[in-house]
C-alpha positions as a Markdown table, in Angstrom:
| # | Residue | x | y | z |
|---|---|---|---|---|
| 1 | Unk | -8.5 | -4.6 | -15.5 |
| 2 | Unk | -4.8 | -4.2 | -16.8 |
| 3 | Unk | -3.4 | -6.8 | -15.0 |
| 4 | Unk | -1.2 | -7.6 | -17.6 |
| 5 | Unk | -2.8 | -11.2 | -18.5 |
| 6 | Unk | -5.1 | -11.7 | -21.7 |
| 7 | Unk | -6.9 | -14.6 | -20.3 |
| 8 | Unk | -10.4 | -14.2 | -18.3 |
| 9 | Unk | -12.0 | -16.3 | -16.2 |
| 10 | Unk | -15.5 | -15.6 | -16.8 |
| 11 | Unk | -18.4 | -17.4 | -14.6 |
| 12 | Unk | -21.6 | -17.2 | -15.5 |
| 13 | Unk | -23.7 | -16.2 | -12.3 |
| 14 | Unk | -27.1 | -17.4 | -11.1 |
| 15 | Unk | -29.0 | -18.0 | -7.8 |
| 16 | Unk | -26.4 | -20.8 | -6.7 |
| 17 | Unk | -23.5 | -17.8 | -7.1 |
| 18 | Unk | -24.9 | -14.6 | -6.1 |
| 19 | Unk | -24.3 | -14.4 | -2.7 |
| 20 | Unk | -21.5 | -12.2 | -1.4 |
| 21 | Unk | -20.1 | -15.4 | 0.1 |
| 22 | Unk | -20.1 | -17.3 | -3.0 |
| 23 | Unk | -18.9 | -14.4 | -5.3 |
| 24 | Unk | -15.7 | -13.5 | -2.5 |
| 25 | Unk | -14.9 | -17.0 | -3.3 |
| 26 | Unk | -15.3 | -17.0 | -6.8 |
| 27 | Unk | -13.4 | -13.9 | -6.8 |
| 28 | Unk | -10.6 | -14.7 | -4.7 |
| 29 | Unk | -10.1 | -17.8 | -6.9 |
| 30 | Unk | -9.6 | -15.9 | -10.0 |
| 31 | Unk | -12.8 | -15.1 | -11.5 |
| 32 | Unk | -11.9 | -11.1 | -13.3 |
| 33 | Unk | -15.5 | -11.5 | -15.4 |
| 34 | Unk | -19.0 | -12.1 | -14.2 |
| 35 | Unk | -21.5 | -13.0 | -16.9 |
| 36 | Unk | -25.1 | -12.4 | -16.5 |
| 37 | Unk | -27.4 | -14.2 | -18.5 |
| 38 | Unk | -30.3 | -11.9 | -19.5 |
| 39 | Unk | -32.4 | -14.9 | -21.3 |
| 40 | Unk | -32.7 | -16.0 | -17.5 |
| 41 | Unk | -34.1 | -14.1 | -14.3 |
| 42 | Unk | -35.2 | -10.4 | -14.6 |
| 43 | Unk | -33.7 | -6.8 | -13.8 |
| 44 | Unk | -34.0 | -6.9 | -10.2 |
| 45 | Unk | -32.6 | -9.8 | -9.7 |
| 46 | Unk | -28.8 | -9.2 | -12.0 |
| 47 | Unk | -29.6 | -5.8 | -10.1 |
| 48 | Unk | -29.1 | -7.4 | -6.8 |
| 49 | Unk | -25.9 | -8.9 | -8.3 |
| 50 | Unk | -24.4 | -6.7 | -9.4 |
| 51 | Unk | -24.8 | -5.0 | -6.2 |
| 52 | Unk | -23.1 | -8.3 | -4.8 |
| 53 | Unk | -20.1 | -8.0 | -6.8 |
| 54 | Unk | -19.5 | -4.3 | -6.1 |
| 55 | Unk | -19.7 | -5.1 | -2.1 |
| 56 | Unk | -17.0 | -8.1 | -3.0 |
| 57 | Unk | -15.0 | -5.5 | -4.8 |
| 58 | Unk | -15.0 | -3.1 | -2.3 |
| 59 | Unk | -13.9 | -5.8 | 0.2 |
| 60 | Unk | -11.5 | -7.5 | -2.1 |
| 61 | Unk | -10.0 | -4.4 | -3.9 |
| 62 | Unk | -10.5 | -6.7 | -7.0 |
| 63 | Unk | -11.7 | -5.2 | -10.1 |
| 64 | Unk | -14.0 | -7.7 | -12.2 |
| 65 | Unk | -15.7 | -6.9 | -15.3 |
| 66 | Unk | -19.5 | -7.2 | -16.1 |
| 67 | Unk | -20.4 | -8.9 | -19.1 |
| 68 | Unk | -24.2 | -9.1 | -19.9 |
| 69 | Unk | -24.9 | -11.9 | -22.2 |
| 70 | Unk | -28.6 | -10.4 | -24.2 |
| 71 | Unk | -30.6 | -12.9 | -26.1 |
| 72 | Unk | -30.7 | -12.6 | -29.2 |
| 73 | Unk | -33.6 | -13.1 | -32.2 |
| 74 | Unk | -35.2 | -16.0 | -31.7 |
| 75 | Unk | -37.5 | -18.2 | -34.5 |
| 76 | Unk | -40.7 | -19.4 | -33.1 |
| 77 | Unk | -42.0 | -22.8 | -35.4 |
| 78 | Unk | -45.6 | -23.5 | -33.8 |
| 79 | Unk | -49.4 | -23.1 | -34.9 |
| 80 | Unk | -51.8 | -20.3 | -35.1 |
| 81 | Unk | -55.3 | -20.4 | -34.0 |
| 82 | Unk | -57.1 | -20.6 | -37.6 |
| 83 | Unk | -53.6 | -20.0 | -39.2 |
């Protein structure tokens, strides 16, 4: 990913962006970083993806980074049965 420029464009990808379609396009206008949210969907479907990307890449002979955003802790404020 030494292209020379500091700036990313990252894009957060979901169902509406994960076809290889969509991501060429993405891709070919710019996009170097794909974020996956992991407080959203499960590991089959940022699987299929990544997968996704890696087919654009091959097609594209684009490099883009992978950038998996993890949830973090999370506080929970709510009532216990005979709390």
């Amino acid at each position: 990913m030494n292209n020379g420029k500091k700036t990313k464009i990252v894009c957060t990808i979901g169902p509406a962006t994960e076809t290889v379609e969509k991501l060429t396009d993405l891709v070919e206008a710019g996009m170097n970083v794909m974020r996956l949210n992991f407080s959203h969907g499960n590991f089959e479907e940022h699987q299929g993806r990544v997968d996704n990307l890696r087919k654009v890449m091959t097609k594209t002979g684009k490099t883009v980074a992978i950038m998996q955003d993890l949830g973090g802790p999370k506080i929970r404020i709510g009532d216990f049965e005979n709390g």
